[in-house]
Amino acid sequence: MNRQMRATLRPMQTITLVRAGTPRSICLLALAVTLCAAGFTQAQEEPQAQEKRPTLAEAKAAFAKADRALNQAWSLAKTAIAEGRAPAELTQNQRDWLQFRDSRAGGESEQAGEKDPKRSGTWYSVATELTASRAEWLRGRARTVAPEETLTGVWIDSYGGTLSVVQQQGRLLFTCEVVRGPTYHTGEISGIASWNQSIGWFSDKGRDPEKTEESNLAFVDRDGCLEVIGANTSHYHGARAHFDGIYCKVAPLEAKQQAEVIKAAESGGVSEQEAGGG
C-alpha cells in the first residue's frame, strides 16, 4: 500500500471510533484533528518518498570539486612514487581507473534513460562518488608508513572493494566486501589469514562441511599497500565480482570496529563494519 493511500485511510479508521449519537461539533473536531494528523504524517513521509536529486549544475559543481581533490591526490602519489616506487605502473593504473570510472558512470546514465551522458546529472553524480574514492586511495598510496605501524585499518581498492583488517601476532583477521561491474555484483568473505612478514594466506578448508572445494586468498605487501589475490572464490561472490585488487589503507579501525571484525573473522560471517553498521 503506498503512502498516499495510507494517509487517506487513516481519517476513515479514526472516524469509525466516534460513537453514534455523539454531538456533531465533537465529530467535526475529531475529523479535523484526524485530518491534521494525517497531513502531518504524510508531510513527514514525503521527503523519504521523494529523495531530492541534484540539478545538472549542482552535479557538475560537485564533480568539479571532487576532480580537483583527485588531481591534488594524484600529485601527492606521483611525488611519493618518484622516490623509488614504480611510477609507470601507477600511471597505467590511473589510466585504467579513468576508463573504469567513465564506463561505470556512462552505464548508469544509460540505465537512467539519459541520451547524452555529459548532460546527465546521473553521470556526474556517479563519477563524483567514484572520483572521491579514488582520491582517497591515492592519498593512501602516497602516505608514508611508519615502521611501527600495523596493518590494522580500513583498506580500499577504488574499484568497489573494502577490506577491514586487524593484525595480530602471525595472523590477519579480515573482512572483505566488494561491489563490481555495471550490474553491481557483490561479494563478501571473512576469515583468519596466516601472516609472515609480507605475505598472508587464507584457506577456508574444513570451515563448511558442505563446501567441498577450497577457496584461498593471498595478501601481499606491496610497499605499504596490500595486493589481494583470490583463487576459487566464486562461492563468496556473484559472477562478475572478485576480491582481487590493490588495497590502500585509508582509515584506522576503532576498538569497537576491531571487535566486530574479529568476531566476523572468527565466525566466518560479515562484520557490522562491512555491512554498514559500524
Short mmCIF file of C-alpha atoms in Angstrom, two decimals:
data_model
loop_
_atom_site.label_atom_id
_atom_site.label_comp_id
_atom_site.label_asym_id
_atom_site.label_seq_id
_atom_site.Cartn_x
_atom_site.Cartn_y
_atom_site.Cartn_z
CA MET A 1 0.00 0.00 0.00
CA ASN A 2 1.52 3.34 -0.98
CA ARG A 3 1.97 6.28 1.39
CA GLN A 4 -0.76 8.38 -0.21
CA MET A 5 -3.29 5.59 0.24
CA ARG A 6 -2.25 5.07 3.87
CA ALA A 7 -2.68 8.77 4.57
CA THR A 8 -6.15 8.65 3.03
CA LEU A 9 -7.24 5.68 5.11
CA ARG A 10 -6.14 6.99 8.49
CA PRO A 11 -9.01 9.54 8.88
CA MET A 12 -11.61 6.92 7.95
CA GLN A 13 -10.27 4.48 10.52
CA THR A 14 -10.28 7.09 13.26
CA ILE A 15 -13.80 8.32 12.45
CA THR A 16 -15.25 4.85 12.98
CA LEU A 17 -14.18 5.12 16.64
CA VAL A 18 -16.66 8.02 17.23
CA ARG A 19 -19.82 6.53 18.68
CA ALA A 20 -23.26 7.04 17.18
CA GLY A 21 -25.11 9.86 18.86
CA THR A 22 -22.01 11.91 19.57
CA PRO A 23 -22.68 15.66 19.17
CA ARG A 24 -21.94 16.96 15.68
CA SER A 25 -19.42 19.52 16.98
CA ILE A 26 -17.34 16.77 18.62
CA CYS A 27 -17.47 14.68 15.45
CA LEU A 28 -16.24 17.63 13.39
CA LEU A 29 -13.49 18.29 15.92
CA ALA A 30 -12.40 14.65 15.78
CA LEU A 31 -12.39 14.78 11.98
CA ALA A 32 -10.33 17.98 11.93
CA VAL A 33 -7.76 16.60 14.37
CA THR A 34 -7.52 13.37 12.40
CA LEU A 35 -7.04 15.14 9.07
CA CYS A 36 -4.35 17.36 10.55
CA ALA A 37 -2.57 14.34 11.99
CA ALA A 38 -2.78 12.51 8.67
CA GLY A 39 -1.49 15.53 6.79
CA PHE A 40 1.38 15.92 9.26
CA THR A 41 2.30 12.25 8.94
CA GLN A 42 2.18 12.43 5.15
CA ALA A 43 4.34 15.55 5.20
CA GLN A 44 6.88 13.69 7.34
CA GLU A 45 6.92 10.74 4.94
CA GLU A 46 7.12 12.81 1.76
CA PRO A 47 10.85 13.65 1.95
CA GLN A 48 11.62 9.96 2.36
CA ALA A 49 9.40 9.03 -0.57
CA GLN A 50 10.91 11.60 -2.93
CA GLU A 51 14.65 11.94 -2.46
CA LYS A 52 15.82 15.21 -3.96
CA ARG A 53 18.13 14.70 -6.92
CA PRO A 54 20.76 17.34 -7.66
CA THR A 55 20.31 19.54 -10.69
CA LEU A 56 22.75 19.21 -13.58
CA ALA A 57 24.53 22.37 -12.42
CA GLU A 58 24.81 21.06 -8.86
CA ALA A 59 26.07 17.68 -10.05
CA LYS A 60 28.68 19.35 -12.28
CA ALA A 61 29.86 21.55 -9.40
CA ALA A 62 30.22 18.55 -7.08
CA PHE A 63 32.18 16.67 -9.74
CA ALA A 64 34.49 19.63 -10.35
CA LYS A 65 35.27 19.77 -6.63
CA ALA A 66 35.95 16.02 -6.47
CA ASP A 67 38.12 16.25 -9.60
CA ARG A 68 40.26 18.98 -8.02
CA ALA A 69 40.77 16.78 -4.97
CA LEU A 70 41.69 13.89 -7.27
CA ASN A 71 44.33 15.99 -9.05
CA GLN A 72 45.84 17.02 -5.72
CA ALA A 73 45.94 13.41 -4.54
CA TRP A 74 47.48 12.35 -7.86
CA SER A 75 50.28 14.89 -7.41
CA LEU A 76 50.98 13.55 -3.92
CA ALA A 77 51.08 9.98 -5.19
CA LYS A 78 53.37 10.83 -8.12
CA THR A 79 55.81 12.57 -5.78
CA ALA A 80 55.88 9.58 -3.45
CA ILE A 81 56.24 7.12 -6.32
CA ALA A 82 59.08 9.13 -7.88
CA GLU A 83 61.19 8.41 -4.81
CA GLY A 84 61.72 4.82 -5.85
CA ARG A 85 58.38 3.12 -6.41
CA ALA A 86 57.04 2.13 -9.82
CA PRO A 87 55.80 5.38 -11.47
CA ALA A 88 54.96 3.78 -14.82
CA GLU A 89 52.79 1.18 -13.12
CA LEU A 90 50.87 3.84 -11.20
CA THR A 91 50.36 5.92 -14.35
CA GLN A 92 48.91 2.96 -16.24
CA ASN A 93 46.79 2.09 -13.22
CA GLN A 94 45.40 5.61 -13.18
CA ARG A 95 44.55 5.46 -16.89
CA ASP A 96 42.77 2.16 -16.39
CA TRP A 97 40.82 3.61 -13.49
CA LEU A 98 39.71 6.66 -15.51
CA GLN A 99 38.33 4.33 -18.18
CA PHE A 100 36.56 2.34 -15.47
CA ARG A 101 35.03 5.47 -13.95
CA ASP A 102 33.75 6.87 -17.24
CA SER A 103 32.37 3.49 -18.29
CA ARG A 104 30.58 2.97 -14.97
CA ALA A 105 29.12 6.48 -14.96
CA GLY A 106 28.07 6.11 -18.61
CA GLY A 107 26.36 2.81 -17.87
CA GLU A 108 24.41 4.35 -15.00
CA SER A 109 23.37 7.25 -17.20
CA GLU A 110 22.20 4.88 -19.92
CA GLN A 111 20.17 2.82 -17.46
CA ALA A 112 18.52 6.04 -16.30
CA GLY A 113 17.39 6.66 -19.89
CA GLU A 114 19.60 9.70 -20.42
CA LYS A 115 20.79 10.03 -24.01
CA ASP A 116 23.71 12.42 -23.52
CA PRO A 117 25.90 11.31 -20.58
CA LYS A 118 27.75 14.62 -20.29
CA ARG A 119 24.44 16.43 -19.92
CA SER A 120 23.28 13.94 -17.35
CA GLY A 121 23.08 14.54 -13.64
CA THR A 122 23.41 10.79 -13.17
CA TRP A 123 26.77 10.65 -14.95
CA TYR A 124 28.24 13.43 -12.82
CA SER A 125 26.82 12.07 -9.56
CA VAL A 126 28.21 8.57 -10.13
CA ALA A 127 31.54 9.95 -11.37
CA THR A 128 31.78 12.18 -8.30
CA GLU A 129 31.38 9.27 -5.90
CA LEU A 130 33.95 7.16 -7.75
CA THR A 131 36.37 10.09 -8.02
CA ALA A 132 36.20 10.74 -4.27
CA SER A 133 37.02 7.10 -3.61
CA ARG A 134 39.97 7.21 -5.99
CA ALA A 135 41.35 10.36 -4.38
CA GLU A 136 41.16 8.63 -1.02
CA TRP A 137 43.01 5.63 -2.49
CA LEU A 138 45.75 7.84 -3.97
CA ARG A 139 46.26 9.60 -0.64
CA GLY A 140 46.61 6.18 0.95
CA ARG A 141 49.09 5.21 -1.76
CA ALA A 142 51.15 8.33 -1.16
CA ARG A 143 51.35 8.23 2.62
CA THR A 144 54.49 7.23 4.47
CA VAL A 145 54.09 4.06 6.53
CA ALA A 146 55.68 4.31 9.98
CA PRO A 147 57.99 1.40 10.92
CA GLU A 148 55.87 0.50 13.96
CA GLU A 149 52.56 0.72 12.09
CA THR A 150 50.48 -2.44 11.79
CA LEU A 151 48.11 -3.45 9.01
CA THR A 152 45.08 -2.83 11.23
CA GLY A 153 42.71 -0.45 9.46
CA VAL A 154 40.30 0.08 6.58
CA TRP A 155 41.64 -0.50 3.07
CA ILE A 156 40.00 0.21 -0.31
CA ASP A 157 40.90 -0.59 -3.92
CA SER A 158 38.89 2.30 -5.50
CA TYR A 159 37.01 -0.20 -7.69
CA GLY A 160 34.32 -1.03 -5.15
CA GLY A 161 36.33 -3.17 -2.75
CA THR A 162 36.67 -2.56 1.01
CA LEU A 163 38.93 -4.60 3.27
CA SER A 164 38.98 -4.31 7.07
CA VAL A 165 41.98 -5.84 8.83
CA VAL A 166 43.02 -6.48 12.42
CA GLN A 167 46.63 -7.62 12.61
CA GLN A 168 47.65 -9.88 15.48
CA GLN A 169 50.79 -11.92 16.08
CA GLY A 170 51.30 -14.01 12.96
CA ARG A 171 47.83 -13.54 11.54
CA LEU A 172 45.37 -11.16 9.87
CA LEU A 173 41.72 -11.20 10.88
CA PHE A 174 39.81 -9.69 7.99
CA THR A 175 36.50 -8.98 6.33
CA CYS A 176 36.22 -8.02 2.67
CA GLU A 177 33.20 -6.71 0.78
CA VAL A 178 33.10 -5.86 -2.93
CA VAL A 179 30.65 -4.40 -5.44
CA ARG A 180 31.77 -4.99 -9.03
CA GLY A 181 30.64 -4.49 -12.59
CA PRO A 182 27.87 -2.48 -14.26
CA THR A 183 25.24 -4.76 -12.72
CA TYR A 184 26.70 -4.40 -9.23
CA HIS A 185 27.58 -8.00 -8.46
CA THR A 186 28.52 -8.28 -4.81
CA GLY A 187 30.78 -10.46 -2.71
CA GLU A 188 31.74 -10.81 0.92
CA ILE A 189 34.19 -13.00 2.78
CA SER A 190 35.83 -13.04 6.19
CA GLY A 191 38.35 -15.19 7.96
CA ILE A 192 41.78 -15.50 9.50
CA ALA A 193 44.89 -15.49 7.33
CA SER A 194 48.33 -16.55 8.48
CA TRP A 195 50.84 -13.70 8.14
CA ASN A 196 54.60 -13.95 7.66
CA GLN A 197 56.38 -10.59 7.28
CA SER A 198 54.98 -9.56 3.91
CA ILE A 199 52.76 -12.44 2.78
CA GLY A 200 49.44 -13.69 4.13
CA TRP A 201 47.48 -16.82 3.24
CA PHE A 202 43.83 -17.69 3.89
CA SER A 203 42.11 -21.02 3.33
CA ASP A 204 38.51 -21.95 4.09
CA LYS A 205 39.29 -25.67 4.01
CA GLY A 206 37.23 -27.53 6.59
CA ARG A 207 35.21 -24.47 7.62
CA ASP A 208 32.00 -25.59 5.92
CA PRO A 209 31.44 -29.38 5.76
CA GLU A 210 29.09 -28.96 2.79
CA LYS A 211 31.64 -26.96 0.75
CA THR A 212 33.97 -29.44 -0.89
CA GLU A 213 36.18 -27.09 -2.93
CA GLU A 214 38.79 -24.99 -1.15
CA SER A 215 38.91 -21.20 -1.58
CA ASN A 216 42.03 -19.13 -0.96
CA LEU A 217 43.12 -15.53 -0.63
CA ALA A 218 46.71 -14.32 -0.74
CA PHE A 219 47.71 -10.99 0.84
CA VAL A 220 50.96 -9.48 -0.43
CA ASP A 221 52.56 -6.32 0.97
CA ARG A 222 53.29 -4.05 -2.00
CA ASP A 223 55.29 -1.22 -0.45
CA GLY A 224 52.61 -0.19 2.02
CA CYS A 225 49.61 -1.43 0.04
CA LEU A 226 48.06 -4.89 0.10
CA GLU A 227 47.57 -6.85 -3.08
CA VAL A 228 44.78 -9.39 -2.67
CA ILE A 229 44.73 -12.40 -4.99
CA GLY A 230 41.86 -14.86 -4.89
CA ALA A 231 41.67 -18.49 -6.00
CA ASN A 232 38.38 -20.34 -6.49
CA THR A 233 36.40 -17.72 -4.57
CA SER A 234 33.17 -17.82 -6.61
CA HIS A 235 31.34 -19.36 -3.64
CA TYR A 236 31.56 -15.95 -1.95
CA HIS A 237 30.58 -13.58 -4.75
CA GLY A 238 28.47 -13.03 -7.85
CA ALA A 239 29.54 -13.99 -11.36
CA ARG A 240 31.23 -10.67 -12.17
CA ALA A 241 32.60 -9.94 -8.72
CA HIS A 242 36.05 -10.72 -7.33
CA PHE A 243 38.20 -9.82 -4.34
CA ASP A 244 41.40 -9.22 -6.31
CA GLY A 245 42.90 -5.75 -6.23
CA ILE A 246 45.48 -3.37 -4.80
CA TYR A 247 44.11 -2.07 -1.49
CA CYS A 248 45.49 1.03 0.25
CA LYS A 249 44.88 1.91 3.87
CA VAL A 250 42.60 4.94 4.20
CA ALA A 251 41.36 4.91 7.80
CA PRO A 252 42.02 3.41 11.23
CA LEU A 253 39.75 0.93 12.97
CA GLU A 254 38.43 1.99 16.36
CA ALA A 255 38.26 -0.53 19.21
CA LYS A 256 34.57 -1.28 18.62
CA GLN A 257 35.13 -1.77 14.90
CA GLN A 258 38.10 -4.03 15.57
CA ALA A 259 35.94 -6.17 17.84
CA GLU A 260 33.35 -6.50 15.07
CA VAL A 261 35.98 -7.55 12.53
CA ILE A 262 37.45 -10.09 14.95
CA LYS A 263 34.02 -11.56 15.64
CA ALA A 264 33.21 -11.84 11.94
CA ALA A 265 36.62 -13.29 11.08
CA GLU A 266 36.39 -15.94 13.78
CA SER A 267 32.84 -16.91 12.83
CA GLY A 268 33.21 -16.61 9.06
CA GLY A 269 30.42 -14.01 8.90
CA VAL A 270 30.46 -10.35 7.86
CA SER A 271 31.13 -7.62 10.41
CA GLU A 272 28.78 -4.73 11.11
CA GLN A 273 31.63 -2.51 9.89
CA GLU A 274 31.45 -4.09 6.43
CA ALA A 275 27.66 -4.29 6.48
CA GLY A 276 27.41 -0.56 7.13
CA GLY A 277 26.58 -0.78 10.81
CA GLY A 278 29.95 0.33 12.14
#
